[in-house]
Short mmCIF file of C-alpha atoms and ligand atoms in Angstrom, two decimals:
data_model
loop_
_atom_site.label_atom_id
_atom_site.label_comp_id
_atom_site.label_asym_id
_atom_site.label_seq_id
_atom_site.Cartn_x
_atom_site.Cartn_y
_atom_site.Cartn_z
CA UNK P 1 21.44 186.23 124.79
CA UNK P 2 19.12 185.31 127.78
CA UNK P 3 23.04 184.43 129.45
CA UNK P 4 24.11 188.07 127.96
CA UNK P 5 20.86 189.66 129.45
CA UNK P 6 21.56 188.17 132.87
CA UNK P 7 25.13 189.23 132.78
CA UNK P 8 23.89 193.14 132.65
CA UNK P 9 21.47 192.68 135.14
CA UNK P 10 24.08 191.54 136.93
CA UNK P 11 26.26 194.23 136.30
CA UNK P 12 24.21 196.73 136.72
CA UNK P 13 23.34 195.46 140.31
CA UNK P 14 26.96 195.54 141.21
CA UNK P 15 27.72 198.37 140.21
CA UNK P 16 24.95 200.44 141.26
CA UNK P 17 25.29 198.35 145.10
CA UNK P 18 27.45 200.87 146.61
CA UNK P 19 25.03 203.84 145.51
CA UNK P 20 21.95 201.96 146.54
CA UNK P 21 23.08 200.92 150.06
CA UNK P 22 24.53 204.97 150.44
CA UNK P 23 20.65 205.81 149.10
CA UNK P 24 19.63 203.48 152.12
CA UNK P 25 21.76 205.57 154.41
CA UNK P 26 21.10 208.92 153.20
CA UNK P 27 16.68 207.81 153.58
CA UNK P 28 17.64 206.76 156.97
CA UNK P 29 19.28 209.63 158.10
CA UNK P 30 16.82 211.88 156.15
CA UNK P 31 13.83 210.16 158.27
CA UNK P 32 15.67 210.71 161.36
CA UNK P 33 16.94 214.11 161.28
CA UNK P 34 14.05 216.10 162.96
CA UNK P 35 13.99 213.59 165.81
CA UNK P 36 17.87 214.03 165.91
CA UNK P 37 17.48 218.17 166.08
CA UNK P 38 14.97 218.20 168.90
CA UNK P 39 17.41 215.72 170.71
CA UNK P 40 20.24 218.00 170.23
CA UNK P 41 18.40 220.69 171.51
CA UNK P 42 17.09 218.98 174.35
CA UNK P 43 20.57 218.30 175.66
CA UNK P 44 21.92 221.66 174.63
CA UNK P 45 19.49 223.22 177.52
CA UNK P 46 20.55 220.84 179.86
CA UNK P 47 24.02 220.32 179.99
CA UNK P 48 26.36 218.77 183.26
CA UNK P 49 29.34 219.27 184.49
CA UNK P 50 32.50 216.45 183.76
CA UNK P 51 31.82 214.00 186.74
CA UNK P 52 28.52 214.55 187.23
CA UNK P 53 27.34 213.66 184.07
CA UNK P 54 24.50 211.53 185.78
CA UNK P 55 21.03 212.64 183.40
CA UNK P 56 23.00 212.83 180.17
CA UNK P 57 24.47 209.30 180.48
CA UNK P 58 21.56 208.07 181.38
CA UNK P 59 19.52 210.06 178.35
CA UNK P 60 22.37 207.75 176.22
CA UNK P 61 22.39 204.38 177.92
CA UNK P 62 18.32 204.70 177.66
CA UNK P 63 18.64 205.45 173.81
CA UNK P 64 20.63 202.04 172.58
CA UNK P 65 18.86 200.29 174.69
CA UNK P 66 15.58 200.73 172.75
CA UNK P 67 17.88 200.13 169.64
CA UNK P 68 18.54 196.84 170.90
CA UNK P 69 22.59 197.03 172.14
CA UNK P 70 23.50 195.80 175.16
CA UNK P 71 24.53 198.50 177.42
CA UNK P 72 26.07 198.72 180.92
CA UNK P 73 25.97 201.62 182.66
CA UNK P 74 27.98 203.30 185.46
CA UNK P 75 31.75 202.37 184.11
CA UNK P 76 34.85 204.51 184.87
CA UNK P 77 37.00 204.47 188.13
CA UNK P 78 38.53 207.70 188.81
CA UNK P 79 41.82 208.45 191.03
CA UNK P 80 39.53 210.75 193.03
CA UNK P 81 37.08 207.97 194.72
CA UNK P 82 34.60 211.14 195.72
CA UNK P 83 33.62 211.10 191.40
CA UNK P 84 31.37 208.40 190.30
CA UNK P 85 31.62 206.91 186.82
CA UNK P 86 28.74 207.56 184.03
CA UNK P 87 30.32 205.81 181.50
CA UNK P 88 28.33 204.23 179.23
CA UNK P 89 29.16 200.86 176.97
CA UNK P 90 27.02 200.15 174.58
CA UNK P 91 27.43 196.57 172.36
CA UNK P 92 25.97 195.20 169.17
CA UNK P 93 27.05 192.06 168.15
CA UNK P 94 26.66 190.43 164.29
CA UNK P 95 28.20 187.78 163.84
CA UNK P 96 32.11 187.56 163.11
CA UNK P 97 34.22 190.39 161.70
CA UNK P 98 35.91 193.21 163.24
CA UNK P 99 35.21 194.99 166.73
CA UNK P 100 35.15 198.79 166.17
CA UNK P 101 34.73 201.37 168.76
CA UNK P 102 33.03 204.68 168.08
CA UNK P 103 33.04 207.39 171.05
CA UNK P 104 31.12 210.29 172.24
CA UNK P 105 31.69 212.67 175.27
CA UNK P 106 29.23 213.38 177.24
CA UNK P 107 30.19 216.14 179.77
CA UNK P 108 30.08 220.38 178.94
CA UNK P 109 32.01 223.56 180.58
CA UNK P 110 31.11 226.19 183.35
CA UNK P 111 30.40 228.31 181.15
CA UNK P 112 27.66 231.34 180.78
CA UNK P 113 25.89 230.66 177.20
CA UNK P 114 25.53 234.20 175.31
CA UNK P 115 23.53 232.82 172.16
CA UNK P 116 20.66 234.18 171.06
CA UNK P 117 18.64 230.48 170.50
CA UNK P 118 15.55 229.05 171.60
CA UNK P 119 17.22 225.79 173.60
CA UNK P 120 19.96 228.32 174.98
CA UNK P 121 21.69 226.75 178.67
CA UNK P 122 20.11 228.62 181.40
CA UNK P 123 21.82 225.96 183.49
CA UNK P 124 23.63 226.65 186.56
CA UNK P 125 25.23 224.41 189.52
CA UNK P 126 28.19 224.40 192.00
CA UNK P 127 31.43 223.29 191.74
CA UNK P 128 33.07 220.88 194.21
CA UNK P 129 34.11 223.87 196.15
CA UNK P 130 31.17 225.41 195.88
CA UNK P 131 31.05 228.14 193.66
CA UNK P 132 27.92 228.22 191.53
CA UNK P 133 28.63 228.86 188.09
CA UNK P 134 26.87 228.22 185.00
CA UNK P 135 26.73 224.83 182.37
CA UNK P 136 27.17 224.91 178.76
CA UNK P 137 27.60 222.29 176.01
CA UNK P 138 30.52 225.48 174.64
CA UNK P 139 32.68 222.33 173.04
CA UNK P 140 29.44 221.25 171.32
CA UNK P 141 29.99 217.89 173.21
CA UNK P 142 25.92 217.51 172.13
CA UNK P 143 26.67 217.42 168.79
CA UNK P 144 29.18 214.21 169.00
CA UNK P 145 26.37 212.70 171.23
CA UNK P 146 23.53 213.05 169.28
CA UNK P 147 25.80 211.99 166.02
CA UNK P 148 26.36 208.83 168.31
CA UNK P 149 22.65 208.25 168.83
CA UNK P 150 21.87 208.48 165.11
CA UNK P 151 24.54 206.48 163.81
CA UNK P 152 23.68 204.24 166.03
CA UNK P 153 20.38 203.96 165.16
CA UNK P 154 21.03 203.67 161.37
CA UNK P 155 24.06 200.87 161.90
CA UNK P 156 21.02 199.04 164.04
CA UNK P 157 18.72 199.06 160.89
CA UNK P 158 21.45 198.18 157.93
CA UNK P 159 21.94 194.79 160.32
CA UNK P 160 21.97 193.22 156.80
CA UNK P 161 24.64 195.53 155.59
CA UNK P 162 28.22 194.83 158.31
CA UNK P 163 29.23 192.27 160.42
CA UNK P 164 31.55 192.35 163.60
CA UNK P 165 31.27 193.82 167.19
CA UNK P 166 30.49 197.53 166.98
CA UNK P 167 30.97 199.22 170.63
CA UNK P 168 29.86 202.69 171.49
CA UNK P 169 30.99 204.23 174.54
CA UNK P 170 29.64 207.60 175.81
CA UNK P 171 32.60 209.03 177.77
CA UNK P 172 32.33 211.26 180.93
CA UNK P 173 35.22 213.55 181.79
CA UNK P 174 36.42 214.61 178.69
CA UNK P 175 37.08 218.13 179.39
CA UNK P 176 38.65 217.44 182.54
CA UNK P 177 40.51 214.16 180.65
CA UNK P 178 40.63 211.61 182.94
CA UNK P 179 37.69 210.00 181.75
CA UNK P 180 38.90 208.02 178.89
CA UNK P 181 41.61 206.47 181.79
CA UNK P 182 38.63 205.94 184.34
CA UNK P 183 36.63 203.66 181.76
CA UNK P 184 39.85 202.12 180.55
CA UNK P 185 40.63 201.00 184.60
CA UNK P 186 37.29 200.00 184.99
CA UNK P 187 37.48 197.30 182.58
CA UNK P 188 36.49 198.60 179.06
CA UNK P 189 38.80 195.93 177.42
CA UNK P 190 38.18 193.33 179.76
CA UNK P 191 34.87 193.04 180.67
CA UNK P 192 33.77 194.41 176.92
CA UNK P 193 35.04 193.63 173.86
CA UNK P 194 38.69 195.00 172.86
CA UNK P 195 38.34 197.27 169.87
CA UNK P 196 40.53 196.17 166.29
CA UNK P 197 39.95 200.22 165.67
CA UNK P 198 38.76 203.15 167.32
CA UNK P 199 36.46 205.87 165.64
CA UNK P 200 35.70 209.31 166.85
CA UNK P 201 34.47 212.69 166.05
CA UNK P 202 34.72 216.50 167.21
CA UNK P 203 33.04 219.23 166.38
CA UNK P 204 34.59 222.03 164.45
CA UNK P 205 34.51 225.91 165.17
CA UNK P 206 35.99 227.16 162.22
CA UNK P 207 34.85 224.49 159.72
CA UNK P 208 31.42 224.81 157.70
CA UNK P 209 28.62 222.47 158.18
CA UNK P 210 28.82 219.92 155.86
CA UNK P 211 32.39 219.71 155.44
CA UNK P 212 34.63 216.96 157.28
CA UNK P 213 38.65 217.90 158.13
CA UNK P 214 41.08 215.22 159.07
CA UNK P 215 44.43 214.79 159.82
CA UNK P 216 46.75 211.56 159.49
CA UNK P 217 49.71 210.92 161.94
CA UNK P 218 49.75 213.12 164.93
CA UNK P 219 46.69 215.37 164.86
CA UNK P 220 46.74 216.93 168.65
CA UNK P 221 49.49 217.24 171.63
CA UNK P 222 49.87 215.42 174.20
CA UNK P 223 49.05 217.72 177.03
CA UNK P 224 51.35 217.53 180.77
CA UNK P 225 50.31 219.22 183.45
CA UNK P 226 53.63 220.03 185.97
CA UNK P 227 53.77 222.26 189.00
CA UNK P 228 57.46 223.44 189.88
CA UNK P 229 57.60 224.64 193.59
CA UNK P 230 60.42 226.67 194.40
CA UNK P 231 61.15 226.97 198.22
CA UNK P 232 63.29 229.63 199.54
CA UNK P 233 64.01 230.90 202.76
CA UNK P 234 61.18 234.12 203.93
CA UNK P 235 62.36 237.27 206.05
CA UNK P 236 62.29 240.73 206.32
CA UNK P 237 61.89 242.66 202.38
CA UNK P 238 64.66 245.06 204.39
CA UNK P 239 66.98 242.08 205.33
CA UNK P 240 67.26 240.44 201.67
CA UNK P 241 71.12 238.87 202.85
CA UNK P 242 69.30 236.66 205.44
CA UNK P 243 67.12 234.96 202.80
CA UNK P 244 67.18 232.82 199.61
CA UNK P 245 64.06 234.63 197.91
CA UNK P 246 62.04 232.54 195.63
CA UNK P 247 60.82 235.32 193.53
CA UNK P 248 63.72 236.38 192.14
CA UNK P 249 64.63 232.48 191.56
CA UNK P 250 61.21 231.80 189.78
CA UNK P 251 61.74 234.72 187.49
CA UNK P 252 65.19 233.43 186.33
CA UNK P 253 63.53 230.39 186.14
CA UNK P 254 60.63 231.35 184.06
CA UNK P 255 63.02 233.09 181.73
CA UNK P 256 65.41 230.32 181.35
CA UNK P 257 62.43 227.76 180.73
CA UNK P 258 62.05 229.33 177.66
CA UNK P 259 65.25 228.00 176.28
CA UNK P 260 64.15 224.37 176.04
CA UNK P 261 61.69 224.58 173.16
CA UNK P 262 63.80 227.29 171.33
CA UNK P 263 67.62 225.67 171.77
CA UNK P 264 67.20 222.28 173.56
CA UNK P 265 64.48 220.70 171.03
CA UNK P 266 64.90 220.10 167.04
CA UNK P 267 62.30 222.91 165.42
CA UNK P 268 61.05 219.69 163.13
CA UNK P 269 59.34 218.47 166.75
CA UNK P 270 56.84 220.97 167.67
CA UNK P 271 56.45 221.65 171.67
CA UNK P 272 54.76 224.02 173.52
CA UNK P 273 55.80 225.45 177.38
CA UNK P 274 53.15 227.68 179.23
CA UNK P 275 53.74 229.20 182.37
CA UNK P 276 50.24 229.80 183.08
CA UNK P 277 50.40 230.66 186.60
CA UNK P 278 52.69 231.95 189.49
CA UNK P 279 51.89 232.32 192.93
CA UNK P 280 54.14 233.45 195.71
CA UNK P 281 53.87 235.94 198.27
CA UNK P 282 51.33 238.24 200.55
CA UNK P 283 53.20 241.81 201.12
CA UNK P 284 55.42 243.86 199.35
CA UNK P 285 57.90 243.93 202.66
CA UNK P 286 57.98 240.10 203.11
CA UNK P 287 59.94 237.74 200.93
CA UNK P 288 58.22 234.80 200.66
CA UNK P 289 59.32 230.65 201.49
CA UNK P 290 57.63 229.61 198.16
CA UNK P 291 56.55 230.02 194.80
CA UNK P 292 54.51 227.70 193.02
CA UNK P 293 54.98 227.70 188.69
CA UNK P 294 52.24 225.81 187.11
CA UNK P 295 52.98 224.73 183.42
CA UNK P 296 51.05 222.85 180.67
CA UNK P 297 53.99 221.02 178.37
CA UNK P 298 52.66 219.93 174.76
CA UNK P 299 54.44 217.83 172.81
CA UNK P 300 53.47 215.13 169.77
CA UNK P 301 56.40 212.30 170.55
CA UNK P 302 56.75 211.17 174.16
CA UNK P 303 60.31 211.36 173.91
CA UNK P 304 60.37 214.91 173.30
CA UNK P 305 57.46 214.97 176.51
CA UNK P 306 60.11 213.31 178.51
CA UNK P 307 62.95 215.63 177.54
CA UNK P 308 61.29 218.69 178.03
CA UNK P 309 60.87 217.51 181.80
CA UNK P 310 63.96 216.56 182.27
CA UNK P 311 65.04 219.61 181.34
CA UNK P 312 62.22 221.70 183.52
CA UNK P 313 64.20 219.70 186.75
CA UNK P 314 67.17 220.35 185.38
CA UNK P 315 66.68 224.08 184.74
CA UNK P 316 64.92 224.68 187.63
CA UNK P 317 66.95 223.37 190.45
CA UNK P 318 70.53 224.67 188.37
CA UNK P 319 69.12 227.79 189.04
CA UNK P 320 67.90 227.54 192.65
CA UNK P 321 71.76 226.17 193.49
CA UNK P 322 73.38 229.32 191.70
CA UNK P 323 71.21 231.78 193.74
CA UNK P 324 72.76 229.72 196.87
CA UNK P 325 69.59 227.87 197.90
CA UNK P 326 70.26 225.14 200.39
CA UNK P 327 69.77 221.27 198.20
CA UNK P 328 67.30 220.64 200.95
CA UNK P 329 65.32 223.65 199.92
CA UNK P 330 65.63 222.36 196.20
CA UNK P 331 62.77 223.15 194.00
CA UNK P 332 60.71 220.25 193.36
CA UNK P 333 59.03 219.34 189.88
CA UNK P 334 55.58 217.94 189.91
CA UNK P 335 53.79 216.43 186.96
CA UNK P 336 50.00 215.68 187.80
CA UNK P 337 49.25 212.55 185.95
CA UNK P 338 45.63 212.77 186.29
CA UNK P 339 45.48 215.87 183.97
CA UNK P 340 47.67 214.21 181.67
CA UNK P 341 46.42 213.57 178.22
CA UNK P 342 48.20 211.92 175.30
CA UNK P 343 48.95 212.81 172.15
CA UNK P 344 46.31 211.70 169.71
CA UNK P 345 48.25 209.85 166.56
CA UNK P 346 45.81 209.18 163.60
CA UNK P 347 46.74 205.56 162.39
CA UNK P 348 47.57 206.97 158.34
CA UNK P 349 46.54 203.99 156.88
CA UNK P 350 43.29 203.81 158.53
CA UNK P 351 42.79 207.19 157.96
CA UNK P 352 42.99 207.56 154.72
CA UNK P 353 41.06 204.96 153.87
CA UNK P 354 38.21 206.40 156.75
CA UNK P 355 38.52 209.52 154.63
CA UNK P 356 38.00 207.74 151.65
CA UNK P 357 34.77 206.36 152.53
CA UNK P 358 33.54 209.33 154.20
CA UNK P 359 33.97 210.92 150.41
CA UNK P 360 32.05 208.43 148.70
CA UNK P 361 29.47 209.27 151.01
CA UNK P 362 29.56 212.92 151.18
CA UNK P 363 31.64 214.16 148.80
CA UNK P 364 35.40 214.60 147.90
CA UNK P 365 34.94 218.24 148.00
CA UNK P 366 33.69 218.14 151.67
CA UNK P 367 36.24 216.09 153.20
CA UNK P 368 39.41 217.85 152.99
CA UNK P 369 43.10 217.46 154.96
CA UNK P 370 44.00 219.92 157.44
CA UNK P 371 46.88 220.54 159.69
CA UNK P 372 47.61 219.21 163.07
CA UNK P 373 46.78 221.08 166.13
CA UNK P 374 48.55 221.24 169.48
CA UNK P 375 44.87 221.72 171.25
CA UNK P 376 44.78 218.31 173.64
CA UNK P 377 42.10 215.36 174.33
CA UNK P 378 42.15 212.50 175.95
CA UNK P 379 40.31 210.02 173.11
CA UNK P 380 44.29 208.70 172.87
CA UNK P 381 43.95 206.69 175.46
CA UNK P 382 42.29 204.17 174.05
CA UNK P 383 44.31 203.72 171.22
CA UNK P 384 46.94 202.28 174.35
CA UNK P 385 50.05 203.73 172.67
CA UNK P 386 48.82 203.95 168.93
CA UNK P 387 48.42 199.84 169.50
CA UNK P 388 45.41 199.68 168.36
CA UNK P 389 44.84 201.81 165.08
CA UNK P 390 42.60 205.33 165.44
CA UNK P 391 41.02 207.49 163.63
CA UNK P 392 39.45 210.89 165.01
CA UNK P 393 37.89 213.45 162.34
CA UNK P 394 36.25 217.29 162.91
CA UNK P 395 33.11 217.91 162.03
CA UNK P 396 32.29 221.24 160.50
CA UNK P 397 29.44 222.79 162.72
CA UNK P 398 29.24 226.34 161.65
CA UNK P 399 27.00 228.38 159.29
CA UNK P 400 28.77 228.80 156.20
CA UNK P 401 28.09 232.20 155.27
CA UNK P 402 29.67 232.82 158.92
CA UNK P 403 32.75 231.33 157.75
CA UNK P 404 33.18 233.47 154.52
CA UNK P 405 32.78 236.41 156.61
CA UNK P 406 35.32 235.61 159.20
CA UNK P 407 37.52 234.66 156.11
CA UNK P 408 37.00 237.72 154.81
CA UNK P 409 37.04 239.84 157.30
CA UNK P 410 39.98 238.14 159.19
CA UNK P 411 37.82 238.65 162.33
CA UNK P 412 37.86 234.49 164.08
CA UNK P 413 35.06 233.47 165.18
CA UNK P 414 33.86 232.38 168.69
CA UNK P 415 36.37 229.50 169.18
CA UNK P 416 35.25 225.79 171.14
CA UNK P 417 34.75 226.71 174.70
CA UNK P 418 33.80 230.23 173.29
CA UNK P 419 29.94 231.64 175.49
CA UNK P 420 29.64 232.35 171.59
CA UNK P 421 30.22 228.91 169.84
CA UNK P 422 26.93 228.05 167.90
CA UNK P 423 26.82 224.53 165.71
CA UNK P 424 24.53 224.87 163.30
CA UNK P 425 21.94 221.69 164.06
CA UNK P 426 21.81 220.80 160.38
CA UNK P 427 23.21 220.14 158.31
CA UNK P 428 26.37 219.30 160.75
CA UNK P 429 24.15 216.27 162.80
CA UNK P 430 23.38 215.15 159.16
CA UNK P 431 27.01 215.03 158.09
CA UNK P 432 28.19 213.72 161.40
CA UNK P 433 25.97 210.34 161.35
CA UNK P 434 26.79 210.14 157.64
CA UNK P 435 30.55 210.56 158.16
CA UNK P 436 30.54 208.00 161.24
CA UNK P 437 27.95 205.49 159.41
CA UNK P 438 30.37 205.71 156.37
CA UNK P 439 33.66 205.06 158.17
CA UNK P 440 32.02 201.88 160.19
CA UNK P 441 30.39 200.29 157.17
CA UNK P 442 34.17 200.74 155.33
CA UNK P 443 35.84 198.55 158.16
CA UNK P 444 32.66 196.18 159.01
CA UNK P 445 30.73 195.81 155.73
CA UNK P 446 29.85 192.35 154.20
ZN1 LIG R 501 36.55 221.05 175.08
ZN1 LIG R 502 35.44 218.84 173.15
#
């Protein structure tokens, strides 16, 4: 009987562990909360620029330090030597078990904030060349932060609860991307631990607080940046047989480039070519010696990446030689690798079984599967060519009621990078340190 009585106890402890320790969390996050809100705020009103996000990394580095991690400041080395790096690694090691990686970004957009709130940016600053414009947090890069901070702090005080090498990196130059690759050359998996999995998080502009939306496989593009200069031969607008004019070859061109998605790629592979800018030309009576295309490709599988710019070469100087254009005057294809970013493949596995934890925690109806995008980032990089298994979940950040009205009024709301884009501070900094606690404790718990 006693034996019997001991049994249940036991039992009954089991079972009722995984509730219990999600009790702890949820107390945790419940005491933390306002502290988390005026911290969100704080950084809301003073956002920086990618590469010069000096305060806010520091703001960061200065928070896990007090929560004991060890944290090294100042990493990232960018192609441009003129940007310094305010990366931040932070480290907290218990004992053996698995090394995770969880990242925020740290940087906002030049941007003029038109919301209506208290901690609204007033913030404004030059650009490198000059031009002042204003600062804004419009991708809600504060949210992901201050999600950081509190998971942080909560993962600090379970101790008891995981075991492993958890590493949290606050990322400069997302928006830009070459910030991920500037952290990556400075060492991030040599001097600091190399990550088993990567975790990360973005905020949502058409998701309610309180929900979670993920995506297994490929969730967003890969993103190529390519100029294609087309060099002709100038004159007289009145003497059009002494020329080869390049505005008559880039609008061929531009025409024809539309071809390769539509009849050169399978339709099961999505890909994207914009032409978002041409520039060529001063007066209406002067043909010009140049015209410069510049394109974003977006693709999911690099082999479709490297097709499309085959084809962009191929298309581009086929055309030039038809119109009669000298091969030394060929047009010539530029990709810009440090705008590059890659696609972003959700290991399924791993995601699922994030997702499945993030449930338990939150809910099964507020974690639901949703389709991929071809929006870019550059949190791929660290999963070195889907090596190393990631995961990378939205956030919901807007007032619900907000949502139902857009839904039924079919009118979208302000999107990310919108002057408009408002996160609601809770419940979505709530949800975000419970999702992220969730999904670490699944891959480092005892
Ligand atoms: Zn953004
Ligand atoms: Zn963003």
């Amino acid at each position: 009987m006693k034996e019997f009585r001991l049994f249940c106890l036991l039992a009954v402890t089991l079972i009722a562990r995984p509730a219990g320790a999600q009790q702890s969390v949820d107390a945790l996050v419940d005491r933390e909360i306002p502290q988390l809100v005026s911290t969100y705020k704080m950084l809301h009103a003073a956002p920086e620029l990618s590469h010069y996000e000096e305060k806010t990394s520091a703001f960061f580095a200065a928070q896990l330090k007090s929560l004991g991690y060890a944290v090294t400041e100042r990493v990232g080395k960018f192609d441009r030597p003129q940007f310094s790096g305010y990366g931040v690694v932070a480290v907290l090691k218990n004992g053996v078990g698995p090394t995770v990686l969880l990242r925020t970004d740290l940087d906002a957009l030049p941007v003029e904030e038109k919301n209506d709130v208290p901690y609204a940016s007033k913030v404004k600053t030059k650009t490198e060349s000059g031009q002042e414009v204003s600062v804004m947090h419009a991708c809600g890069h504060d949210v992901h932060i201050t999600s950081m901070i509190g998971t942080a702090k909560i993962l600090a005080a379970l101790k008891d609860q995981w075991r492993g090498t958890l590493v949290i990196i606050g990322q400069p130059a997302e928006e830009t991307v070459d910030g991920a690759r500037a952290m990556l050359a400075d060492g991030l998996y040599t001097r600091f631990p190399k990550p088993d999995f990567t975790l990360g998080l973005h905020d949502s502009a058409d998701v309610e607080a309180g929900k979670i939306t993920y995506t297994p496989g490929y969730a967003m593009a890969s993103s190529t940046s390519v100029d294609v200069i087309i060099r002709g031969l100038g004159g007289h607008g009145s003497k059009p047989e002494a020329t080869k004019d390049p505005i008559v070859v880039a609008s061929q061109t531009i025409l024809a480039l539309q071809t390769i998605v539509s009849r050169e790629n399978s339709p099961l592979d999505p890909a994207v070519v914009t032409i978002g800018s041409i520039h060529g030309g001063t007066k209406r009576n002067i043909i010009p010696d140049e015209v410069v295309l510049q394109l974003t490709i977006r693709t999911y599988k690099e082999e479709v990446r490297q097709h499309i710019l085959a084809s962009i070469e191929r298309i581009a100087k086929g055309i030039a030689a038809a119109a009669g254009f000298p091969e030394d005057r060929a047009p010539i294809v530029r990709v810009i690798e440090s705008e590059n970013a890659p696609s972003l493949y959700n290991d399924p596995q791993l995601t699922e079984r994030m997702a499945a934890a993030i449930a338990k925690a939150i809910g099964s109806e507020n974690v639901i599967k949703a389709p991929p995008l071809m929006a870019s980032e550059d949190f791929g990089h660290f999963s070195l060519d889907h090596q190393i298994p990631s995961c990378y979940f939205w956030l919901g950040a807007i007032e619900p009621s907000r949502v139902e009205a857009s839904r039924k009024s079919g009118k979208p709301l302000p999107s990310l990078h919108s002057s408009l884009f408002q996160p609601l501070p809770e419940p979505t900094l709530r949800n975000g340190v419970r999702a992220m606690t969730a999904a670490v404790l699944e891959l480092m718990k005892k």
